[in-house]
PDB file of C-alpha atoms in Angstrom:
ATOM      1  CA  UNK A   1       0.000   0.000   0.000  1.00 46.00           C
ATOM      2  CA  UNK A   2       1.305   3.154  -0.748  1.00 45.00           C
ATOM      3  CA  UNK A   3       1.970   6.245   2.229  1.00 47.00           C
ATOM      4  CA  UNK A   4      -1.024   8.045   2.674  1.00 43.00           C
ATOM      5  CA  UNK A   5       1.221  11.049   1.505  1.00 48.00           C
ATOM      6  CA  UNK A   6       2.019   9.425  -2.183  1.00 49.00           C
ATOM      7  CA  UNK A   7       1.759  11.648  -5.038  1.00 52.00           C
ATOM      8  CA  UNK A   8       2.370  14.958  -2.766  1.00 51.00           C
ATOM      9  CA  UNK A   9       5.135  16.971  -3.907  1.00 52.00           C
ATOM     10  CA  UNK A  10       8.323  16.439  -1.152  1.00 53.00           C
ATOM     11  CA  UNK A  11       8.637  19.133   1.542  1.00 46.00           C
ATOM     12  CA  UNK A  12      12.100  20.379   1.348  1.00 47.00           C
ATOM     13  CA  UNK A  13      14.525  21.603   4.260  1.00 44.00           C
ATOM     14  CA  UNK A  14      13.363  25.838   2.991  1.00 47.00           C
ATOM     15  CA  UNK A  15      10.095  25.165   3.082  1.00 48.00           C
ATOM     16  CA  UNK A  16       9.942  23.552   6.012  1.00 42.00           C
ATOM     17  CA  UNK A  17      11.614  26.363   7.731  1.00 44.00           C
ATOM     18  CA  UNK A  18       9.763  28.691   6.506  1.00 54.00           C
ATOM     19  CA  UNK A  19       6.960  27.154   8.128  1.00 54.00           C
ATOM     20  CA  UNK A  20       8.610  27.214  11.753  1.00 46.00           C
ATOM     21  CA  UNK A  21       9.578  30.541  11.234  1.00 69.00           C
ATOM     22  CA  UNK A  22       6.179  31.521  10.692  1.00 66.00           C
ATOM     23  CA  UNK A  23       4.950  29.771  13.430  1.00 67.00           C
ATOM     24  CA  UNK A  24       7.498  31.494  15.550  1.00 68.00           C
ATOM     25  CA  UNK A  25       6.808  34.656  14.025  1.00 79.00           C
ATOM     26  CA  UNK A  26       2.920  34.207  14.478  1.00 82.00           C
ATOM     27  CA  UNK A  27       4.179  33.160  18.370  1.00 82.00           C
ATOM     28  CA  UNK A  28       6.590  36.072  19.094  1.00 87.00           C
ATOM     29  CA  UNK A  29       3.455  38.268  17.765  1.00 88.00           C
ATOM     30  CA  UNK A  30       0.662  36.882  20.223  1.00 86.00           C
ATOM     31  CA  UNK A  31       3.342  37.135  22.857  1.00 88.00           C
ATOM     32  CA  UNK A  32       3.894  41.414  21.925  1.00 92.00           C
ATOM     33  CA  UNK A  33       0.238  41.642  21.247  1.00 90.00           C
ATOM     34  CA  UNK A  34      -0.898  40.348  24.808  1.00 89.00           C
ATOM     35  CA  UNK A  35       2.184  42.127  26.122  1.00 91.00           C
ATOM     36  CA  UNK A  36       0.842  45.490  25.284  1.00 94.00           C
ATOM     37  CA  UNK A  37      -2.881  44.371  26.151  1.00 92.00           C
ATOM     38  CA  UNK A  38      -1.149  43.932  29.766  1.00 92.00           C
ATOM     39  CA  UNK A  39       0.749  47.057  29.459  1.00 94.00           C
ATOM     40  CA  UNK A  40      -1.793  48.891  28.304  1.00 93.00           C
ATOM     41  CA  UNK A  41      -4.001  48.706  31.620  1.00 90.00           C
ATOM     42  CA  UNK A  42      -2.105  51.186  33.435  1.00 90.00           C
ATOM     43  CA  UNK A  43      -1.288  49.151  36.223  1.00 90.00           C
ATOM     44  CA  UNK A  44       2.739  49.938  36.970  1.00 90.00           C
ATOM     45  CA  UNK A  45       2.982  46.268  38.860  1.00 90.00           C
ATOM     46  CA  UNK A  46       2.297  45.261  34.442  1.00 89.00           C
ATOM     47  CA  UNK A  47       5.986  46.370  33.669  1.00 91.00           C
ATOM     48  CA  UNK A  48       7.445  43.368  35.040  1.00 89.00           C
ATOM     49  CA  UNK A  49       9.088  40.168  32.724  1.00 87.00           C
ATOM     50  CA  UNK A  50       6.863  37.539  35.330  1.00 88.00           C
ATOM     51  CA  UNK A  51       3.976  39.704  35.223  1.00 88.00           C
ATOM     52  CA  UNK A  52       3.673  39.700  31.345  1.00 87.00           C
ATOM     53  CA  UNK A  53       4.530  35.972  31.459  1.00 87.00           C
ATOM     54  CA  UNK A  54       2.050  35.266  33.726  1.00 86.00           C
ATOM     55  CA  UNK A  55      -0.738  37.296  31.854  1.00 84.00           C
ATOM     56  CA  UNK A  56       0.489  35.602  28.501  1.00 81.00           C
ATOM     57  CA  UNK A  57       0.074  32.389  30.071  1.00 82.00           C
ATOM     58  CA  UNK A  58       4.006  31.263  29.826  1.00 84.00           C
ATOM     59  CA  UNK A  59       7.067  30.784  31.751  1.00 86.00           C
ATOM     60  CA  UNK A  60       9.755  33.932  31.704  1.00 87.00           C
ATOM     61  CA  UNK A  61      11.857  31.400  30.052  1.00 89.00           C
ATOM     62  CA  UNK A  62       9.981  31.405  26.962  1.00 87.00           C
ATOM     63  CA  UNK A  63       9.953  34.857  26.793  1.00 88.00           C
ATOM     64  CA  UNK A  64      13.421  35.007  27.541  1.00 89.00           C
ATOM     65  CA  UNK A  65      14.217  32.466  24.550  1.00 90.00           C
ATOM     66  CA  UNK A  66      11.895  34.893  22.544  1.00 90.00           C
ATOM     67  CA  UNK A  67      13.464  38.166  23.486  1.00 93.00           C
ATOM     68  CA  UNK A  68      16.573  37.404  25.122  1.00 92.00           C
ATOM     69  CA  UNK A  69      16.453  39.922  28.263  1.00 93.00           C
ATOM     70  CA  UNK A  70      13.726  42.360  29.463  1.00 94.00           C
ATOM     71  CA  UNK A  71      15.151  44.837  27.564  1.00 96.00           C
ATOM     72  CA  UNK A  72      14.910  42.774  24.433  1.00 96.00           C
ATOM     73  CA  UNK A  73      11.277  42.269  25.445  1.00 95.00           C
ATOM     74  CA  UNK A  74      10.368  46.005  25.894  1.00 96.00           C
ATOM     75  CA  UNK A  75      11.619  47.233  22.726  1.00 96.00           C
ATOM     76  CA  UNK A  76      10.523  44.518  20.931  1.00 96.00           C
ATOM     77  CA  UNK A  77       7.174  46.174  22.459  1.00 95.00           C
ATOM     78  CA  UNK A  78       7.780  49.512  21.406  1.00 95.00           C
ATOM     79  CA  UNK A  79       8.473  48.791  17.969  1.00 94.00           C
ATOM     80  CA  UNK A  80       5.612  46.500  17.521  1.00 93.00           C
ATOM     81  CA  UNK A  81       3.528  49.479  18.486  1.00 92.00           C
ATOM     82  CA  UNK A  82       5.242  51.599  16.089  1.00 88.00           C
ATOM     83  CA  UNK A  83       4.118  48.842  13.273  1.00 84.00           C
ATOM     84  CA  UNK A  84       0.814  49.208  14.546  1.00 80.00           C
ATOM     85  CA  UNK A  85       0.537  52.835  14.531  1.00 75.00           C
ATOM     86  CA  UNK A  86       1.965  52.749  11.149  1.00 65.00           C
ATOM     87  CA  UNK A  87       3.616  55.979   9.027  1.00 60.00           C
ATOM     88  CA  UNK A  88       0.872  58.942  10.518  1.00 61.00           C
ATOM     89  CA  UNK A  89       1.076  62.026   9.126  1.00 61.00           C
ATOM     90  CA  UNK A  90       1.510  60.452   5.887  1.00 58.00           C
ATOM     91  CA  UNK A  91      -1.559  58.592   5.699  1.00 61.00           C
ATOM     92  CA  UNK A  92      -3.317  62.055   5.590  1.00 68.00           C
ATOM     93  CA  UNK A  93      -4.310  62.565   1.822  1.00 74.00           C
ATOM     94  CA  UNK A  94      -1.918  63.906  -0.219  1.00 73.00           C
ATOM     95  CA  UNK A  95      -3.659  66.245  -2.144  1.00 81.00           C
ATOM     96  CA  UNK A  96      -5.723  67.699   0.698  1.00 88.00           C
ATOM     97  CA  UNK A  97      -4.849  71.573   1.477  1.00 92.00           C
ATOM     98  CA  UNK A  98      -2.809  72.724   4.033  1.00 94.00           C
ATOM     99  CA  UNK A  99      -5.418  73.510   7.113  1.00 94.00           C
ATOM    100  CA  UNK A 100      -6.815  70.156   5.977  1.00 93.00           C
ATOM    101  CA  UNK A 101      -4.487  67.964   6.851  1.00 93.00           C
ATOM    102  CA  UNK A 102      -3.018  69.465   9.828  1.00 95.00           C
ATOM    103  CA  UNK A 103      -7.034  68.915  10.853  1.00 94.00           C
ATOM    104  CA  UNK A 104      -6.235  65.321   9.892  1.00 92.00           C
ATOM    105  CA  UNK A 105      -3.323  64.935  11.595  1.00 93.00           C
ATOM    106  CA  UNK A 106      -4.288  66.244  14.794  1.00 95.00           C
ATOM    107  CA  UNK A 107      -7.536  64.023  15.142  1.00 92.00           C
ATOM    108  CA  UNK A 108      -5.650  60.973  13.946  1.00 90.00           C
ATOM    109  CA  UNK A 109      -3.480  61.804  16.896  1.00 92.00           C
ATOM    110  CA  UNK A 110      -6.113  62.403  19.110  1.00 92.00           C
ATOM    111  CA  UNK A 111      -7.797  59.031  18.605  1.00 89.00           C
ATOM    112  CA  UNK A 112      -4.313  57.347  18.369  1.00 88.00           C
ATOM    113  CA  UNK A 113      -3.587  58.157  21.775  1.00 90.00           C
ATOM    114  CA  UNK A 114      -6.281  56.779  23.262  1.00 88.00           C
ATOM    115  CA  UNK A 115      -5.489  53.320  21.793  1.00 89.00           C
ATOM    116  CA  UNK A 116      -4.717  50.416  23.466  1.00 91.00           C
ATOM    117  CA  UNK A 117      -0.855  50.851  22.237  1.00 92.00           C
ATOM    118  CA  UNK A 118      -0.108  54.296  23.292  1.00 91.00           C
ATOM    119  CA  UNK A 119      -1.476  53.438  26.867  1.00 92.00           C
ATOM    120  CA  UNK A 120       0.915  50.616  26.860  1.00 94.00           C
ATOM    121  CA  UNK A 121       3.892  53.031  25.756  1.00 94.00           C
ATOM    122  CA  UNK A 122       2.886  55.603  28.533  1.00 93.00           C
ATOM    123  CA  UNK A 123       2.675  52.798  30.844  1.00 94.00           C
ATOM    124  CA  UNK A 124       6.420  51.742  30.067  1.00 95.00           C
ATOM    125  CA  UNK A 125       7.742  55.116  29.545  1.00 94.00           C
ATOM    126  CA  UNK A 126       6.195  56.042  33.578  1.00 93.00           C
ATOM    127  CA  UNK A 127       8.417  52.695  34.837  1.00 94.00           C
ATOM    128  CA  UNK A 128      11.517  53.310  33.165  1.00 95.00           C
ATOM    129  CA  UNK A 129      14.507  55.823  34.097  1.00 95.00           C
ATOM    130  CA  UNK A 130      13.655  59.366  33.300  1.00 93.00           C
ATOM    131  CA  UNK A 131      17.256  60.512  32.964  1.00 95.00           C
ATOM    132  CA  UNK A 132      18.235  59.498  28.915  1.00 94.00           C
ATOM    133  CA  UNK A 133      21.976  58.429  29.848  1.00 96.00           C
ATOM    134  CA  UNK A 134      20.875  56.240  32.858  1.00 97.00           C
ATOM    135  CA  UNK A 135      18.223  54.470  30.413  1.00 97.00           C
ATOM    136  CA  UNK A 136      20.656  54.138  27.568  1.00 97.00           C
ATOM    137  CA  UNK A 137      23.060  52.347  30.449  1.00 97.00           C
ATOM    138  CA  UNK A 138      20.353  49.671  31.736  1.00 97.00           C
ATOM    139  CA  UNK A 139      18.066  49.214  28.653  1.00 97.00           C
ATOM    140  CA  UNK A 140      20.044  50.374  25.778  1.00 97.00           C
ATOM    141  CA  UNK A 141      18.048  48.121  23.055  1.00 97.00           C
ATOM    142  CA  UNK A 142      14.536  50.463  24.412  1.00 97.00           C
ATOM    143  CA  UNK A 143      16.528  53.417  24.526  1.00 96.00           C
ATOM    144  CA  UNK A 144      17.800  52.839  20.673  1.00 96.00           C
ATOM    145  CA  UNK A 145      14.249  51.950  19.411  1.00 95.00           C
ATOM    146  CA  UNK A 146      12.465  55.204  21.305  1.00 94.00           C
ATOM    147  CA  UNK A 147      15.673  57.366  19.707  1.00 93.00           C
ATOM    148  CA  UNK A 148      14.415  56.189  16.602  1.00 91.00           C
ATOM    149  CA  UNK A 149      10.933  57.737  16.904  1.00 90.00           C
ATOM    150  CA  UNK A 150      11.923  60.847  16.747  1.00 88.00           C
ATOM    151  CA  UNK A 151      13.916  61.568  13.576  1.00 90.00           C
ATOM    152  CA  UNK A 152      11.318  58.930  12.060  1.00 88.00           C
ATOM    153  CA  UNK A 153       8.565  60.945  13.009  1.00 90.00           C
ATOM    154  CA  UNK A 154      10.554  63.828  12.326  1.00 92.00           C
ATOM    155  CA  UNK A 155      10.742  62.603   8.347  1.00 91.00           C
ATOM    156  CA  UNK A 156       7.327  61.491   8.488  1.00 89.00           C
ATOM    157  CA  UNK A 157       5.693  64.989   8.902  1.00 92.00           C
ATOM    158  CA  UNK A 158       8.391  66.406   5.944  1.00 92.00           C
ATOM    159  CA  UNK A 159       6.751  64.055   3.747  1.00 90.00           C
ATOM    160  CA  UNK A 160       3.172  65.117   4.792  1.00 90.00           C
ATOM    161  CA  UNK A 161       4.207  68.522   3.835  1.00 92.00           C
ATOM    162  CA  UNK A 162       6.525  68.218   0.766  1.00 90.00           C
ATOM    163  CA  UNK A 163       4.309  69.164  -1.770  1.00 89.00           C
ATOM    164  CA  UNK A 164       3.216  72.557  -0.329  1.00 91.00           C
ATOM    165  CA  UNK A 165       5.251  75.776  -0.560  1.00 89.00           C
ATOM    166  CA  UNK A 166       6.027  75.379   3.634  1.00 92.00           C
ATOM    167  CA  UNK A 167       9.281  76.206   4.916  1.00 94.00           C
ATOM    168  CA  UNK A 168      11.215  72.721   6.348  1.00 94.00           C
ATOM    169  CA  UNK A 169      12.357  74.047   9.604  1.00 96.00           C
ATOM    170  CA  UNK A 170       8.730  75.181  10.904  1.00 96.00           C
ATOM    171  CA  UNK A 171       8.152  71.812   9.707  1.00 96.00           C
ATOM    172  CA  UNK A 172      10.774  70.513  12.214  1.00 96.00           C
ATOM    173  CA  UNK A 173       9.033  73.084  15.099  1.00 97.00           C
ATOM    174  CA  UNK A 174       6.002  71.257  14.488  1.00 96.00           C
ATOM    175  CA  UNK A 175       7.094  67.710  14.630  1.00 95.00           C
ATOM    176  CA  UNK A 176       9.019  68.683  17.793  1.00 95.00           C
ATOM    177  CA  UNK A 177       6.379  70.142  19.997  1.00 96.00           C
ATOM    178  CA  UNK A 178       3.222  68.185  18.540  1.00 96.00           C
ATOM    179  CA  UNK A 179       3.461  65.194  19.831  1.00 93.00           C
ATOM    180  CA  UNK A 180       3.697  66.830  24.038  1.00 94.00           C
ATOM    181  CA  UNK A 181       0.983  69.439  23.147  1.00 95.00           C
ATOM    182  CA  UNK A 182      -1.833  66.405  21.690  1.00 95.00           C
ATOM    183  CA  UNK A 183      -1.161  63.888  24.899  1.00 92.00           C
ATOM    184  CA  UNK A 184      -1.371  67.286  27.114  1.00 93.00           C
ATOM    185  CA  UNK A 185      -4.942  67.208  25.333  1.00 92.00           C
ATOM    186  CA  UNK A 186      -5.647  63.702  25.778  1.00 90.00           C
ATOM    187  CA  UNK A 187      -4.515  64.047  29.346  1.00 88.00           C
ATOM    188  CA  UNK A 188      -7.252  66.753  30.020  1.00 86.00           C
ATOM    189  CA  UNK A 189      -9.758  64.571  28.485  1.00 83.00           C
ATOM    190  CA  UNK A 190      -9.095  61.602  30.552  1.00 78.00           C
ATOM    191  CA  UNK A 191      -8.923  63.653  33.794  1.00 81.00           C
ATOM    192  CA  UNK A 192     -12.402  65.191  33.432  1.00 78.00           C
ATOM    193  CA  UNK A 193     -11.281  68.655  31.530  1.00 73.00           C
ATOM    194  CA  UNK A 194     -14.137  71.247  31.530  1.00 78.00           C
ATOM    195  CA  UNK A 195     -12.609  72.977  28.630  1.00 81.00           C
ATOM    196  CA  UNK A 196     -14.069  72.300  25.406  1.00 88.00           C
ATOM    197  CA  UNK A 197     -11.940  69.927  23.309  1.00 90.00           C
ATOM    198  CA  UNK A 198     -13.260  70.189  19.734  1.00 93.00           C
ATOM    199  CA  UNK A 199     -12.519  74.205  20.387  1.00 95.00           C
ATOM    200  CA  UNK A 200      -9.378  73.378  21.204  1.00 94.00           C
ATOM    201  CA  UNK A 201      -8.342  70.778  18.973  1.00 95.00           C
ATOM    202  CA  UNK A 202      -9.709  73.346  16.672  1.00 96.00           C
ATOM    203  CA  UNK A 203      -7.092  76.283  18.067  1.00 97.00           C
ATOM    204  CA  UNK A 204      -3.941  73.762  17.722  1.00 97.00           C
ATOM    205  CA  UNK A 205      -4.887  73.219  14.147  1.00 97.00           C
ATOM    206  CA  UNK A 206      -5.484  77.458  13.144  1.00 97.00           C
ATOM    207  CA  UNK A 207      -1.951  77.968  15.267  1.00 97.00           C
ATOM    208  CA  UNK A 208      -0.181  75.319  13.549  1.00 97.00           C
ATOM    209  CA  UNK A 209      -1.331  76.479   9.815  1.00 97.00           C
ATOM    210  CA  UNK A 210      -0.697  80.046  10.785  1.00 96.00           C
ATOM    211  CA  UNK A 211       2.935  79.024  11.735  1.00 96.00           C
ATOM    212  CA  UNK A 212       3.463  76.822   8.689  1.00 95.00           C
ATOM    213  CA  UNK A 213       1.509  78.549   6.288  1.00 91.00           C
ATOM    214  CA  UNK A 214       3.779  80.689   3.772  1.00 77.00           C
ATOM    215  CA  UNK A 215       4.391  84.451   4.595  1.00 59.00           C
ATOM    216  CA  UNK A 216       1.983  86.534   2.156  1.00 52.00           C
ATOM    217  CA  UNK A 217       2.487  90.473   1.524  1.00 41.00           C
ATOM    218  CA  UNK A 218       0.070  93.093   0.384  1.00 39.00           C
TER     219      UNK A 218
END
């Protein structure tokens, strides 16, 4: 009688590892995914190796085999958010005017930081050192991926821009102080703000086109 797999074309040794690495891809994925979910309620006791093994149901040895260290693990976190969040400002549409997408931008952002992921990353960011050279010293693999935000993000928002007659280093001003300015927003939002947040959502957007808008004379 002939194997049950007879007439099936033979699995070779790529294909086969292509397969594993897959499954360890899809593996290391459900392990960053529930990571974040963990991160992600607030709770400071989450930003712990155990604590996110226990919540992932597995040992800190498998996630140790996975990431190597907890510093593998956490900016293995941060740049799966950054996957997640994907290339912002330029998702805007391109051929929108200026006001437009700085509109676009800044309720993108708005929304964005209410998500699951950018809870997670506040959560982290709260637990680890402040001071840059002291997080550089004991996590140096998070401190490389968050360094690579900014000039990222930095690029991003050029490209959101390059079409329009706006001067690069306003573009630059923007990037810089954006990002601080929407979570101080968020921040009011979650604490209770009595301010009006469409207004000012609204009042960030007007200031920001008035700053990058080009210079016009009578």
């Amino acid at each position: 009688m002939p194997p049950v797999d007879a007439g099936r074309p033979p699995v070779t040794a790529a294909a086969a590892a292509r397969r594993v690495n897959r499954r360890g891809q899809a593996t290391r994925d459900a392990m960053l995914d529930a990571a974040i979910s963990s991160l992600a309620s607030g709770d400071p006791a989450s930003v712990s190796g155990n604590r996110i093994a226990k919540d992932i149901g597995a040992t800190w040895g498998v996630i140790k085999y996975q990431f190597d260290d907890i510093d593998g693990l956490w900016a293995a976190v941060l740049h799966r958010t950054a996957e997640q969040r994907g290339d912002l400002p330029v998702s805007v549409k391109p051929e929108a005017p200026l006001g437009e997408r700085v509109e676009a931008i800044i309720e993108l952002m708005y929304e964005g930081l209410t998500a699951p992921e950018s809870r997670a990353i506040e959560t982290l960011r709260a637990a680890l050192p402040r001071d840059p050279d002291e997080l550089r010293r004991l996590f140096p693999k998070t401190a490389a991926e968050f360094a690579s935000w900014g000039p990222s993000w930095t690029e991003s928002c050029q490209r959101a821009f390059a079409d329009l007659d706006v001067d690069p280093e306003r573009v630059r001003e923007v990037a810089a102080f954006l990002p601080g300015a929407m979570r101080g927003l968020v921040s009011e939002k979650q604490l209770g703000s009595f301010q009006d947040q469409v207004l000012a959502r609204r009042g960030l957007a007007r200031a920001i086109v008035a700053l990058l808008a080009p210079a016009r004379f009578g």
